[in-house]
Short mmCIF file of C-alpha atoms and ligand atoms in Angstrom, two decimals:
data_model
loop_
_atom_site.label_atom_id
_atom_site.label_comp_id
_atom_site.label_asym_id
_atom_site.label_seq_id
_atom_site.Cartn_x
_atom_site.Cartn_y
_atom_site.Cartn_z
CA UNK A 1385 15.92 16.07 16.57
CA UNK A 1386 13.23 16.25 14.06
CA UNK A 1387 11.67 13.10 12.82
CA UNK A 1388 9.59 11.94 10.07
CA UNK A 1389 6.78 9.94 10.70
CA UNK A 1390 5.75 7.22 9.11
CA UNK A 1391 1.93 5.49 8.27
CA UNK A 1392 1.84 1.87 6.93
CA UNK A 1393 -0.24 -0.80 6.33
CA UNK A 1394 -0.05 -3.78 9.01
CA UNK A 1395 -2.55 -6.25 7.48
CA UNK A 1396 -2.26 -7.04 3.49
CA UNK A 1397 -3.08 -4.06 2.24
CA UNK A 1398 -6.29 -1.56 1.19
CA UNK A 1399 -6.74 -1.04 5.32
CA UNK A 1400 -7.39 2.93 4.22
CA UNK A 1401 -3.72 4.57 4.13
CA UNK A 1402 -4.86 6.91 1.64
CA UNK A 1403 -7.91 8.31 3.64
CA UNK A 1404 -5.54 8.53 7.04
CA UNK A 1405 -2.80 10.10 5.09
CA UNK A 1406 -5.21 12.76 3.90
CA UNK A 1407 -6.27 13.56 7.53
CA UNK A 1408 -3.07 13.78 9.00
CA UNK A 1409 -1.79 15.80 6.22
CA UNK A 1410 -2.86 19.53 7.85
CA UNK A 1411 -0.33 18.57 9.97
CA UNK A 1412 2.90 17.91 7.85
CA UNK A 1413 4.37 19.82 5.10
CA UNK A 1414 5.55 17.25 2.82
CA UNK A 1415 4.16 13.86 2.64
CA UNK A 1416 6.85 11.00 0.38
CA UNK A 1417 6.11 7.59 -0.96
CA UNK A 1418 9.10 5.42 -0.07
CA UNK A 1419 8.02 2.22 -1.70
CA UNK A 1420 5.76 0.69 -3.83
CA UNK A 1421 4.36 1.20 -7.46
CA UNK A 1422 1.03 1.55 -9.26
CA UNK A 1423 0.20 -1.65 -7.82
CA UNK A 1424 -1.05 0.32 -5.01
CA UNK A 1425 -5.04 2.01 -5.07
CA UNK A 1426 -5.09 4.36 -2.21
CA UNK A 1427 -8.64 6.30 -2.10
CA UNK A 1428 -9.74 9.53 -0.88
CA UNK A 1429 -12.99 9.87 -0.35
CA UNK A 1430 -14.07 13.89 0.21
CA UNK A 1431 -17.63 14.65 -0.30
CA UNK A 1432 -18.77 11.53 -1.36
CA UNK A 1433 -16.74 11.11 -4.33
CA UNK A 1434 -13.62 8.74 -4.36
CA UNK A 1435 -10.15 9.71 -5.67
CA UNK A 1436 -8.12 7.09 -6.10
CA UNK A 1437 -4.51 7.34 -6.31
CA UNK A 1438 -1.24 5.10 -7.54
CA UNK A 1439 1.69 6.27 -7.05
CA UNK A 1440 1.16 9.87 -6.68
CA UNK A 1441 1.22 10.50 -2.49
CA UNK A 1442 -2.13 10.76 -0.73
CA UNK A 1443 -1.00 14.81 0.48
CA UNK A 1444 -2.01 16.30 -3.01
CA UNK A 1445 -5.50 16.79 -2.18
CA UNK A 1446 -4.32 19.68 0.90
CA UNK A 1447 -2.88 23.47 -0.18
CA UNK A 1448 0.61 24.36 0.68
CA UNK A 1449 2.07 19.94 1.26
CA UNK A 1450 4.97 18.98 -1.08
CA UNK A 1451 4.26 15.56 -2.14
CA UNK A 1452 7.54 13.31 -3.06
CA UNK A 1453 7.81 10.37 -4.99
CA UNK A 1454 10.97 8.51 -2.88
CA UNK A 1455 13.90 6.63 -4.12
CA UNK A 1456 12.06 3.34 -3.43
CA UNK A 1457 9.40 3.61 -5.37
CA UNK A 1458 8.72 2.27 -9.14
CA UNK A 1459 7.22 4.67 -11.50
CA UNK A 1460 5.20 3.72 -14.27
CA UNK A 1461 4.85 7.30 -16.58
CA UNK A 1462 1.62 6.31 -18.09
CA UNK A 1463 -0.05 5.55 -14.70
CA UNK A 1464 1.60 8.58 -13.09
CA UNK A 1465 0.54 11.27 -16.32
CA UNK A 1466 -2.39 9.94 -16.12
CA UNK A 1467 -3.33 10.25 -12.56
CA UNK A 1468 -1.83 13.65 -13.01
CA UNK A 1469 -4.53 14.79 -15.53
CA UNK A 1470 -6.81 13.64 -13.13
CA UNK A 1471 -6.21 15.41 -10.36
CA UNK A 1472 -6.14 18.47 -12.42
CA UNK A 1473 -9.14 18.29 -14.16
CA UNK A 1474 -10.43 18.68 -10.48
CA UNK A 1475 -9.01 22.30 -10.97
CA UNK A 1476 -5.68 21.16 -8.70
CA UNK A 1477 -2.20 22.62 -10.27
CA UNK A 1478 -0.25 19.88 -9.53
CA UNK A 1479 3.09 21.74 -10.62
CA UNK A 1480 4.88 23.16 -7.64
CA UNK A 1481 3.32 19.96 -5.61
CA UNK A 1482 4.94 16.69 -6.87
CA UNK A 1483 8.53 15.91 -7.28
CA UNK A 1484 10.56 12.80 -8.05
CA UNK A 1485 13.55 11.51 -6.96
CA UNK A 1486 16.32 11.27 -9.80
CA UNK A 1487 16.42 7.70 -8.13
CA UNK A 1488 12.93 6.17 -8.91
CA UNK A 1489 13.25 3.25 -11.07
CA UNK A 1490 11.07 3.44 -14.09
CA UNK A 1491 8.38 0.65 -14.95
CA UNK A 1492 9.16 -0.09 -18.91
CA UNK A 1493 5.76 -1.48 -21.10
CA UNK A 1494 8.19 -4.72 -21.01
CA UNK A 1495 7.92 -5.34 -17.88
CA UNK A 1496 4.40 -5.45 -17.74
CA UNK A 1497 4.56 -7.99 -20.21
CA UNK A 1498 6.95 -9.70 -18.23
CA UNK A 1499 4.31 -10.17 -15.49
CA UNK A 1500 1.89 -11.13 -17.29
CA UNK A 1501 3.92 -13.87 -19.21
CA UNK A 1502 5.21 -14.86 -15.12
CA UNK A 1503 2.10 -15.36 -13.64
CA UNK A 1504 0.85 -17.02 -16.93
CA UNK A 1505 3.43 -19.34 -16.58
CA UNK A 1506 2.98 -19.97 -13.28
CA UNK A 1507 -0.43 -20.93 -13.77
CA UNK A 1508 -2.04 -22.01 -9.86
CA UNK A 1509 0.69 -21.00 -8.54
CA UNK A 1510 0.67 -17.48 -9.81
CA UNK A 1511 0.87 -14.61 -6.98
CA UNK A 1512 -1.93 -12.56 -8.04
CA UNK A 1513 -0.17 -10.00 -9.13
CA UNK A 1514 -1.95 -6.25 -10.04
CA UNK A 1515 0.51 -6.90 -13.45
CA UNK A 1516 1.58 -3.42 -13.06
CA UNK A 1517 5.17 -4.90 -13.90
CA UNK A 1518 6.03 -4.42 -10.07
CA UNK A 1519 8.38 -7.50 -9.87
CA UNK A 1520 10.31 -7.27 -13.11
CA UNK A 1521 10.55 -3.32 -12.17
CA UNK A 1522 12.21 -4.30 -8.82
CA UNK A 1523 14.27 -7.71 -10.20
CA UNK A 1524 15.90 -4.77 -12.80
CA UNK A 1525 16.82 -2.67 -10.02
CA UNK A 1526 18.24 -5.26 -7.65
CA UNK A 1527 20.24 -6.77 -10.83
CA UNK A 1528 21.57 -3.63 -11.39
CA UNK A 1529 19.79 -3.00 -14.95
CA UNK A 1530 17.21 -0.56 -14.33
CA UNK A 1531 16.31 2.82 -15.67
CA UNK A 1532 15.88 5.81 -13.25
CA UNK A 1533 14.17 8.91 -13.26
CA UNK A 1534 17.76 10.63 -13.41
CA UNK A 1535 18.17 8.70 -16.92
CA UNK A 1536 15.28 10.47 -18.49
CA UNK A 1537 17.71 13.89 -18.30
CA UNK A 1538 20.73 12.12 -20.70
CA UNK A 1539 21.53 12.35 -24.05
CA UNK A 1540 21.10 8.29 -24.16
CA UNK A 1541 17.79 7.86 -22.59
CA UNK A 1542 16.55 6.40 -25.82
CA UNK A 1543 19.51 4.01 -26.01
CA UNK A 1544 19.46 3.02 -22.91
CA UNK A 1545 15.98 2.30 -22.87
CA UNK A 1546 16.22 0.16 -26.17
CA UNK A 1547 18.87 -2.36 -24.94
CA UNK A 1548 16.99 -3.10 -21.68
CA UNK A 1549 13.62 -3.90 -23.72
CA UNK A 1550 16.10 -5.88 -25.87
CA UNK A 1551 17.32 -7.58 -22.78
CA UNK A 1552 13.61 -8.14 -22.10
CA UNK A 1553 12.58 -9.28 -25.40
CA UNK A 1554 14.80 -12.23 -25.27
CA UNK A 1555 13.55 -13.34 -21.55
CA UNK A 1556 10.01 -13.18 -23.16
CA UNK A 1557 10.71 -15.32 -26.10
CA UNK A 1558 11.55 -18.33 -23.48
CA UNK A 1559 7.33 -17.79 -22.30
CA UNK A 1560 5.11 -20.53 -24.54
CA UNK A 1561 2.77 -17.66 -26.38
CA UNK A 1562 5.12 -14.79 -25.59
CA UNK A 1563 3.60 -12.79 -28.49
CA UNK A 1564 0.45 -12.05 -26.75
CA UNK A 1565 2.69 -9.77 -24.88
CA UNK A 1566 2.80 -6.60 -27.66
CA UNK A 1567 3.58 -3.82 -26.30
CA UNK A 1568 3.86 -1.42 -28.98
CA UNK A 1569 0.87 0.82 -28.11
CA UNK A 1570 1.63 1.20 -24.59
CA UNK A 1571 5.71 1.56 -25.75
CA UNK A 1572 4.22 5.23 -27.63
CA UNK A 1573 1.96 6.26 -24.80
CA UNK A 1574 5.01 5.78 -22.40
CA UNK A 1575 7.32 8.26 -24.23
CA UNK A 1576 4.86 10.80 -24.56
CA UNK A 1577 4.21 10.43 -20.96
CA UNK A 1578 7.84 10.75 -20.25
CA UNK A 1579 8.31 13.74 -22.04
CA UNK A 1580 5.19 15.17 -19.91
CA UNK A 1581 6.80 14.63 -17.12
CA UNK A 1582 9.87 16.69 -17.67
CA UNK A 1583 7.87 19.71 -16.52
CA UNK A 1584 8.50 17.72 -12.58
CA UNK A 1585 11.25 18.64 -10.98
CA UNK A 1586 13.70 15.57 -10.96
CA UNK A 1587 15.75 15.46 -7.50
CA UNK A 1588 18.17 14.29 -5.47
CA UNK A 1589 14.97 13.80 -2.67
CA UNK A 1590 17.35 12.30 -0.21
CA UNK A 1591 19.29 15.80 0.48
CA UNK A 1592 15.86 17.52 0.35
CA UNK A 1593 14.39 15.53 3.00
CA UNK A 1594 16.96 15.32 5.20
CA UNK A 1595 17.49 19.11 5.03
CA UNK A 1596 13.92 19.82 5.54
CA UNK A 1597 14.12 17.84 8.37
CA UNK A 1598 17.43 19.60 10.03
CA UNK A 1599 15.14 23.15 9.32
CA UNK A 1600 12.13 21.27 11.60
CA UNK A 1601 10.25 20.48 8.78
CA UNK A 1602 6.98 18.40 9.53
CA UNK A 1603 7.21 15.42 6.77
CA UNK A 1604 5.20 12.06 6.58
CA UNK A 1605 6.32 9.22 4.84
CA UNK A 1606 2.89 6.93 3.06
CA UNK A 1607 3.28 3.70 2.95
CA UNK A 1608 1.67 1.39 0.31
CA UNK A 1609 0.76 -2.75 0.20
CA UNK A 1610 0.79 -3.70 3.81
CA UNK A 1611 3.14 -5.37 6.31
CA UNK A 1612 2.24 -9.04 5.55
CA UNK A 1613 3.01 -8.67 1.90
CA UNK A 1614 6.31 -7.46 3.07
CA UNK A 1615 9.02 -9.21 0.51
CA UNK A 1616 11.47 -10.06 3.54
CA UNK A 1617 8.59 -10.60 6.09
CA UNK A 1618 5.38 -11.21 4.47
CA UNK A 1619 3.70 -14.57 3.46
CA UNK A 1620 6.95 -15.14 1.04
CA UNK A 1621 6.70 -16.02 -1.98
CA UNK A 1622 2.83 -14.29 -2.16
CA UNK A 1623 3.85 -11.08 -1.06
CA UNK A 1624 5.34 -8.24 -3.28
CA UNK A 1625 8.65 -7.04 -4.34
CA UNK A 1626 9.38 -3.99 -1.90
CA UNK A 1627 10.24 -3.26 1.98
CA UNK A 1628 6.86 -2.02 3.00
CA UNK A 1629 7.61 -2.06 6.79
CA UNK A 1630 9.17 1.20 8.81
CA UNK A 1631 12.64 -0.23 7.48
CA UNK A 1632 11.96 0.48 4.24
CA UNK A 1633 11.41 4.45 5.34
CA UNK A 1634 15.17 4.53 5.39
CA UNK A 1635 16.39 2.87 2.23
CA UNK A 1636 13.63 4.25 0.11
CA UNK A 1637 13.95 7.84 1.32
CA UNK A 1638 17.26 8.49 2.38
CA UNK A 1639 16.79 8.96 6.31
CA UNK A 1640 18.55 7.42 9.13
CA UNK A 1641 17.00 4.67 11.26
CA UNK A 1642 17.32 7.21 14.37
CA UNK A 1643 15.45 9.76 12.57
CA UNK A 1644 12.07 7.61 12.20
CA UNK A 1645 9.36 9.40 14.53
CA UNK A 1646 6.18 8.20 14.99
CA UNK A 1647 4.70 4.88 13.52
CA UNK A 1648 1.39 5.03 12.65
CA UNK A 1649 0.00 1.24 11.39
CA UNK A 1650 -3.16 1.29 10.19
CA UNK A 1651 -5.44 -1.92 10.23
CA UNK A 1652 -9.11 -2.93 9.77
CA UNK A 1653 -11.09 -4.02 12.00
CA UNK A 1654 -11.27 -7.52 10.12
CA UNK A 1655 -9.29 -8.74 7.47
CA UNK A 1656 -8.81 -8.54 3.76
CA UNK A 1657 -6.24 -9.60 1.48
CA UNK A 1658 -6.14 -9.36 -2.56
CA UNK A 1659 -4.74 -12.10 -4.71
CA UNK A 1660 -3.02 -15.53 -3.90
CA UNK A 1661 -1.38 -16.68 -0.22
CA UNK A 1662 -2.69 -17.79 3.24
CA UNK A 1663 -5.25 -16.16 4.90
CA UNK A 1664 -5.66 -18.06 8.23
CA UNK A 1665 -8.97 -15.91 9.13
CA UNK A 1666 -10.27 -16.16 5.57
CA UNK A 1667 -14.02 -16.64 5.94
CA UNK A 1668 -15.89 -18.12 2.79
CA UNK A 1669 -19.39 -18.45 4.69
CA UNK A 1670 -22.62 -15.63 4.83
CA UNK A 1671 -20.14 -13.40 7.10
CA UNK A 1672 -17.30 -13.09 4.60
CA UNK A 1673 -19.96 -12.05 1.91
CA UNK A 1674 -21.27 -9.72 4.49
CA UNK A 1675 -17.97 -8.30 4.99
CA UNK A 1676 -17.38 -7.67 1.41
CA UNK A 1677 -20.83 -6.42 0.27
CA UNK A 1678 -21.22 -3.72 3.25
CA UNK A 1679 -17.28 -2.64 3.22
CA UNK A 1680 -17.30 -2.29 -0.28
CA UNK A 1681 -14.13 -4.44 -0.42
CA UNK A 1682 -13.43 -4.54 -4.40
CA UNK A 1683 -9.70 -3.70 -5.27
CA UNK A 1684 -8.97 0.02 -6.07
CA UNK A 1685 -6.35 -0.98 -8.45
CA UNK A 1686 -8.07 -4.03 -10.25
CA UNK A 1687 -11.71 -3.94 -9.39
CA UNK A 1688 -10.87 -7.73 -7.69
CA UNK A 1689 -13.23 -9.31 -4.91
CA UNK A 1690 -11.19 -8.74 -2.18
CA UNK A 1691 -11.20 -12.08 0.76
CA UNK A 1692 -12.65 -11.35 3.90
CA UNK A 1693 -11.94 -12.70 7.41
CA UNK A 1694 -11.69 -11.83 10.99
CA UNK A 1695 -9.24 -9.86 12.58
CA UNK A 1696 -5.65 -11.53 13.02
CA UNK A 1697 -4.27 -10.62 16.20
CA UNK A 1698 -0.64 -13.18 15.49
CA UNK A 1699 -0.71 -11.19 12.23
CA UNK A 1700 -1.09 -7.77 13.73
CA UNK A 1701 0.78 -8.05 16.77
CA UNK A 1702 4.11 -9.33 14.48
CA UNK A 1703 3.32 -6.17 11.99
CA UNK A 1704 3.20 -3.95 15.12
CA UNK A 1705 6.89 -5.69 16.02
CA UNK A 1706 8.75 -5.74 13.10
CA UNK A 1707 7.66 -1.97 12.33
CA UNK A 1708 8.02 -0.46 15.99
CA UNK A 1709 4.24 0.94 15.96
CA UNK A 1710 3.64 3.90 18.35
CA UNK A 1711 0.03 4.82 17.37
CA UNK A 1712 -2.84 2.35 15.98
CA UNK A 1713 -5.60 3.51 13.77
CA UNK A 1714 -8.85 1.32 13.28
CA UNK A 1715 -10.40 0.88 10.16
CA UNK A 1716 -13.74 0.57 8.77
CA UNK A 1717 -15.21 -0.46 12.34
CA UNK A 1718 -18.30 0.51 10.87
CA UNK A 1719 -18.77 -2.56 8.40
CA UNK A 1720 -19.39 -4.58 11.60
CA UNK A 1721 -22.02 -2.45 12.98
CA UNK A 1722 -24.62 -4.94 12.15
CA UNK A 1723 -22.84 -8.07 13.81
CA UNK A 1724 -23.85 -10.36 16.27
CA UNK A 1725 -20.67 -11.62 16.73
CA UNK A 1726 -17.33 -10.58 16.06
CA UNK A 1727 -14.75 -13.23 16.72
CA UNK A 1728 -10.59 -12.41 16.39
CA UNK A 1729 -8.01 -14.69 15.81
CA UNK A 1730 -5.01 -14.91 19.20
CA UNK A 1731 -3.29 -17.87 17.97
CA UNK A 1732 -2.87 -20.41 15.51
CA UNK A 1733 -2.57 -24.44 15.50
CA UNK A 1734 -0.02 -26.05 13.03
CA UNK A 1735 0.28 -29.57 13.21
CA UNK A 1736 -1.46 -30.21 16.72
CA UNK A 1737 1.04 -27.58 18.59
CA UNK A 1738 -0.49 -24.04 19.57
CA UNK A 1739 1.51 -20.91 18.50
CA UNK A 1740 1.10 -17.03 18.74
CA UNK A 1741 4.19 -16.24 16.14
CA UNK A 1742 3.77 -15.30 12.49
CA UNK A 1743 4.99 -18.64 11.03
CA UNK A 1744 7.44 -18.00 7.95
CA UNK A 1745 5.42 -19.34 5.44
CA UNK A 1746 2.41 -17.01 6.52
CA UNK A 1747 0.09 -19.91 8.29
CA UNK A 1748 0.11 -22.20 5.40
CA UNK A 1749 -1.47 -25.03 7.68
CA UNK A 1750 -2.42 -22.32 10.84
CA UNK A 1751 -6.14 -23.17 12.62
CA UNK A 1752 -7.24 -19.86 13.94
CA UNK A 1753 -8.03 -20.10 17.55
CA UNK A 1754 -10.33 -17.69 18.39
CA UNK A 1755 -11.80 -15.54 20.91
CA UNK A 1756 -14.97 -13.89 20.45
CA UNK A 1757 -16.59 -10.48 21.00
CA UNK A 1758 -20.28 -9.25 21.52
CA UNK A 1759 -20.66 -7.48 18.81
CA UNK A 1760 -22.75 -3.53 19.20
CA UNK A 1761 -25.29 -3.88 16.63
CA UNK A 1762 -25.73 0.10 16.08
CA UNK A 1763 -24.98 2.65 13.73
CA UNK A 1764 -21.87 4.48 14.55
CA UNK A 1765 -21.06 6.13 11.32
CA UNK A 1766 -22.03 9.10 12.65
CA UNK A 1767 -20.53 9.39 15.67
CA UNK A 1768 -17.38 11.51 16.18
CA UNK A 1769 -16.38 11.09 19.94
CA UNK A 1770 -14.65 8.56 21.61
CA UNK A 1771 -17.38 8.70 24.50
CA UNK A 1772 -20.06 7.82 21.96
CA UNK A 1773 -18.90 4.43 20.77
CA UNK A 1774 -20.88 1.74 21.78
CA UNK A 1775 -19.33 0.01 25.69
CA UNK A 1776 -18.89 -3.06 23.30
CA UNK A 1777 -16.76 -1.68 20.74
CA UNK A 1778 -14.79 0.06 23.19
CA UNK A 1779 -14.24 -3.47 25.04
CA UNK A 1780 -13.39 -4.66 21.48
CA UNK A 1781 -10.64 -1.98 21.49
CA UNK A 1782 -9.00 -2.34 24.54
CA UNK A 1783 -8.41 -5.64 24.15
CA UNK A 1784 -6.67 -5.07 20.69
CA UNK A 1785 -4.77 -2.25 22.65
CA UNK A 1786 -3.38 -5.07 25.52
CA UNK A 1787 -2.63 -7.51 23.38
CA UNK A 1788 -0.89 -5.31 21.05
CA UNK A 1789 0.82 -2.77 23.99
CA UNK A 1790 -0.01 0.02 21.44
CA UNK A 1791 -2.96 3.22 22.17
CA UNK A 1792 -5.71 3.03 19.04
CA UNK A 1793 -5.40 6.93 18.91
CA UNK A 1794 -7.44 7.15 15.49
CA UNK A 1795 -11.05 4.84 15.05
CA UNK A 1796 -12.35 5.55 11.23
CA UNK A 1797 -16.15 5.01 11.20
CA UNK A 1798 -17.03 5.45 7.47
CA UNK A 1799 -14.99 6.57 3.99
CA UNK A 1800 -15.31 10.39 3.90
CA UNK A 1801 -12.63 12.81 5.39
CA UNK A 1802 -15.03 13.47 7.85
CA UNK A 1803 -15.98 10.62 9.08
CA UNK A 1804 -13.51 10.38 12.22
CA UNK A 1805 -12.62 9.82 15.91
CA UNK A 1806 -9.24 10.79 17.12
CA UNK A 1807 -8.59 10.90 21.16
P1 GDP B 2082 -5.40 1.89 0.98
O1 GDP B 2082 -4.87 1.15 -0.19
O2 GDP B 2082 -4.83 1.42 2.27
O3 GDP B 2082 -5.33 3.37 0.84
O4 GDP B 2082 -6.95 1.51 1.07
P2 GDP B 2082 -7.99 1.47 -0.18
O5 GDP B 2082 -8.31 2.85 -0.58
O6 GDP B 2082 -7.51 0.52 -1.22
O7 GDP B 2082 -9.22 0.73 0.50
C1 GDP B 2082 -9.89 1.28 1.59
C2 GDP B 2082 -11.37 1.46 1.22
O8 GDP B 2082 -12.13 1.65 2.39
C3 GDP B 2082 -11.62 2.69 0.37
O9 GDP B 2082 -12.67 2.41 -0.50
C4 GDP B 2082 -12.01 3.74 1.40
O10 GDP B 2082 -12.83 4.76 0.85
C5 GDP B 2082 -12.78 2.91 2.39
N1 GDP B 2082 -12.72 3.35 3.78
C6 GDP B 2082 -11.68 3.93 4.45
N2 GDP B 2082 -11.99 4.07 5.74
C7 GDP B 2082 -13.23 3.60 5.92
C8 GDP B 2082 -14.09 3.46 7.06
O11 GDP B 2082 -13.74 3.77 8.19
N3 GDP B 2082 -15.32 2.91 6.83
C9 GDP B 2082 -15.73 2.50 5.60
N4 GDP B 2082 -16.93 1.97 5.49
N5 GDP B 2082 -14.93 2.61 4.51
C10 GDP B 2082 -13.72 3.14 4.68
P1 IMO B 2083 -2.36 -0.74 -1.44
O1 IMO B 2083 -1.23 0.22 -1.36
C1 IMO B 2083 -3.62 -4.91 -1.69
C2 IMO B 2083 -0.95 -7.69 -3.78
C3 IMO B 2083 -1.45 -8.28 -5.08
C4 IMO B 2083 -0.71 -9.60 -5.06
C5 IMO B 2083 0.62 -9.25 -4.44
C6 IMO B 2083 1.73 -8.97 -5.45
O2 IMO B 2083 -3.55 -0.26 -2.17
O3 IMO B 2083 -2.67 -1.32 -0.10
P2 IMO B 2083 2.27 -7.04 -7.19
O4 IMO B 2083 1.41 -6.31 -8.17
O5 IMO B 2083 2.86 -6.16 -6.15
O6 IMO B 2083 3.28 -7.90 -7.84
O7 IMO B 2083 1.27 -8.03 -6.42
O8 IMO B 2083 0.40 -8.08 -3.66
N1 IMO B 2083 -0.98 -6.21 -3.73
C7 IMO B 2083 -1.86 -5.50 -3.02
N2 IMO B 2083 -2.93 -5.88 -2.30
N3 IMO B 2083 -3.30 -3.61 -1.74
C8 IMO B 2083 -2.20 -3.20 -2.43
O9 IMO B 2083 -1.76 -1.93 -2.39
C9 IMO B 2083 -1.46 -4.15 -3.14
N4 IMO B 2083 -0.36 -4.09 -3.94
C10 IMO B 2083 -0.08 -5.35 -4.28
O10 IMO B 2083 -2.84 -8.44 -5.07
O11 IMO B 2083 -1.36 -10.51 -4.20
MG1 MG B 2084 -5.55 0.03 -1.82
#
C-alpha cells in the first residue's frame, strides 16, 4: 500500500522543517500541512536569501509539487494573501500549486484580539503566544462555532461571519481595556483577502489525498510547532492548540493510521524553545548566548530571542515514541562547531528521585543529569559526506542513534538547500 510520509518537529519547534521539507520535496508530488496556523515561521533558505513561510507548505519553492493546506490547519487570509504575493513577486505562479481544504477553519481579526486580550489577562502566566489568534481559532472549532473555508462559497458567508464576531465581541467586553482590541482595519484587509482567495481551488482534500495515494502517489505531510508543544502531550498548558505529533497526520488530513509511512522527526542538535514553559536544558550562561548569536536563533514568526540549551535526550526519546519515528535528521550541528564541550541531557531529577520519562507537566522541577561529549572544534559547514565529519561528531551521533533506536539518515550542516549530508 502506498503511504504518506510524514516530517515533524520533535523538540519545541523552529528545528528547520521548512529547509528539510524543501529537500525532500524532489521526491514527492504533493506536500500538505495537517496542522498548525500562521503561528508557524518555516524558512527556506536557497542562495543565501531566506523565505519564510506560514501557513503556505514548504513544497512551493519545487516545479511540478501540489502543495495542500489540510483540514487541520487554521487559516488566517491576510497572512496567507500575503505570503502569496510574496512568493510571486519571486516570479512563482502560485495558481495551479496551492489548494485548501473546504475544511480549514478560518482565523477571524477577532480572534486575534482575543489572544491578545488572553495573554494580557493572564499577565506572568501568559503562554507566549505568536497572537496569531491560534487558540481562539481552535477553541471555535472544537466548540463547534467556527467558520471554514467551505463557508466562504455560501450565500451567508457575511452573516455568518457577523454573528461569530458578535459572539466574540461580547467575550471581549468581559477583558479590563478590551477596546485596545479594534479590529476594524484588519476586519477590511481580511475580506479583501478572502475574496483573493477565491481564485484557490476550495476542496474536499481528504478524497484527493487518499485517491492520490490509491494511484501511488508520492505525498508528504509538513508538520509545524514541534512535538513538545503538542496540546495532548506537550508541556500542557504552554504548548499550543493543535495535534502536532504523527497522530495528528490522520485527523488533519483525512488518512488512516495504517497508511502513515515514514516518520521523519527532525531535531537540533541543542535545544530551543520560543515563549513561556519549562526548559530543563535551558542555559542562561556565555554558552546559551553562544548558541543564539552563532545559530541565528531569533523567531521567524515574531523576531523573539529564542532560549537556548543542550540537547534533551528524555525529551527526544518520548517525541521519537509518541510519533513512531523511522528516520532522524540533525539540525544545525554546525552552531557547535566551535565547542569545547557539548554536554546532553539522559535524565532528569524531580524531588531527589532520578527519571528518564517526559514528566506531564514538562520538567517543571526536572535537574538535567548530564553526560558530556568532546566537542570537534572544526568547520564542517562545508562538508557534504558522512565520511568527512569529524570522529567526534560522529561519536556524538551514534550515541543519539542508541539511545534513541532510530538511524540519523539526514545531518544539516548550515541553512542553504545545499548545505547537506544524507547517508
Ligand atoms: P522550522 O520552523 O522548523 O521550519 O524552523 P525555522 O525556519 O523557524 O528555524 C530554523 C532556522 O535555522 C532557519 O533560520 C534556517 O534557515 C536555519 N537552519 C536550518 N538548518 C540549518 C543548519 O543546519 N545550520 C544552520 N546554521 N542553520 C540552519
Ligand atoms: P514552527 O512551525 C516555535 C509557541 C509560541 C508559544 C506557544 C503557543 O515555526 O516550528 P500559539 O501562537 O500557538 O498560541 O503559541 O507555542 N509556538 C512556536 N514556537 N515554533 C513554532 O512554529 C511555534 N508556533 C507556536 O511561542 O510558546
Ligand atoms: Mg519556525
Amino acid at each position: 500500500m502506498n503511504k504518506i510520509d510524514v516530517v515533524l518537529g520533535l523538540q519545541w519547534g523552529d528545528e528547520g522543517k521548512g529547509k528539510i521539507v524543501d529537500c525532500l520535496t524532489p521526491g514527492y508530488k504533493a506536500v500538505a500541512r495537517f496542522q498548525g496556523g500562521p503561528n508557524a515561521g518555516h524558512s527556506i533558505s536557497i542562495g543565501g536569501r531566506s523565505h519564510v513561510l506560514h501557513t503556505v507548505p514548504s513544497g512551493i519553492f519545487r516545479e511540478g509539487v501540489l502543495n495542500i493546506i489540510g483540514n487541520g490547519v487554521v487559516v488566517d487570509p491576510v497572512i496567507l494573501q500575503d505570503e502569496i504575493s510574496k512568493i510571486e513577486a519571486l516570479g512563482i505562479d502560485v495558481t495551479g500549486r496551492l489548494i485548501i481544504s473546504k475544511r480549514a477553519h478560518l482565523i477571524l481579526p477577532t480572534h486575534r484580539a482575543l489572544d491578545a486580550a488572553s495573554e494580557a489577562a493572564k499577565g506572568k502566566a501568559k503562554i507566549g503566544s505568536t497572537l496569531k489568534g491560534i487558540g481562539p481559532a481552535y477553541m471555535d472549532k472544537t466548540g463547534r462555532n467556527g467558520l471554514r473555508f467551505g463557508d466562504i462559497l455560501l450565500p451567508e458567508f457575511e452573516q455568518k461571519y457577523l454573528t461569530l464576531k458578535k459572539k466574540h465581541q461580547q467575550m471581549l467586553s468581559h477583558y479590563k481595556d478590551f477596546s485596545m482590541f479594534n479590529t476594524d482595519d484588519y476586519e477590511q484587509k481580511w475580506f479583501e483577502a478572502v475574496n483573493a482567495l477565491r481564485r484557490f481551488p476550495f476542496v474536499d482534500t481528504e478524497f484527493l489525498v487518499n485517491r492520490e495515494l490509491d494511484a501511488g502517489t508520492p505525498i508528504l505531510a509538513e508538520g509545524a510547532q514541534g512535538s513538545l508543544l503538542d496540546v495532548e502531550f506537550g508541556s500542557y498548558p504552554f504548548v499550543t492548540s493543535s495535534n502536532t505529533l504523527a497522530a495528528g497526520v490522520c485527523s488533519g488530513l483525512g488518512v488512516a493510521p495504517s497508511r502513515i509511512g515514514r516518520v521523519y522527526g527532525i531535531f537540533k542538535a541543542y535545544c530551543t524553545r520560543v515563549g513561556s514553559g519549562p526548559f530543563p536544558t535551558e542555559l542562561f550562561d556565555e554558552t546559551g548566548e553562544s548558541l543564539r548569536s552563532i545559530g541565528k536563533e531569533f523567531g521567524a514568526t515574531t523576531g523573539r530571542p529564542r532560549r537556548c540549551g543542550w540537547l534533551d535526550m528524555v525529551a527526544l526519546k518520548y517525541a521519537v515514541m509518541m510519533s513512531g519515528v523511522t528516520d532522524l535528521i540533525m539540525m544545525k550541528s554546525d552552531v557547535m562547531d566551535g565547542f569545547d564541550t557539548i554536554k546532553v541531557a539522559t535524565s532528569y531529577m524531580i524531588n531527589g528521585k532520578e527519571t528518564a520519562e517526559y514528566p506531564y507537566d514538562g520538567g517543571t522541577n526536572a535537574q538535567p543529569v548530564y553526560t558530556e561529549f568532546k566537542g570537534w572544534k572544526k568547520d564542517i559547514s562545508g562538508v557534504r559526506s558522512f565520511e568527512d565529519l569529524p570522529a567526534e561528531l560522529k561519536d556524538y551521533i551514534a550515541f543519539i542513534e542508541k539511545e534513541t533506536g532510530c538511524p540519523v539518515r539526514i545531518v544539516s550542516v548550515g541553512p542553504d538547500r545545499e548545505a547537506i549530508i544524507s547517508r
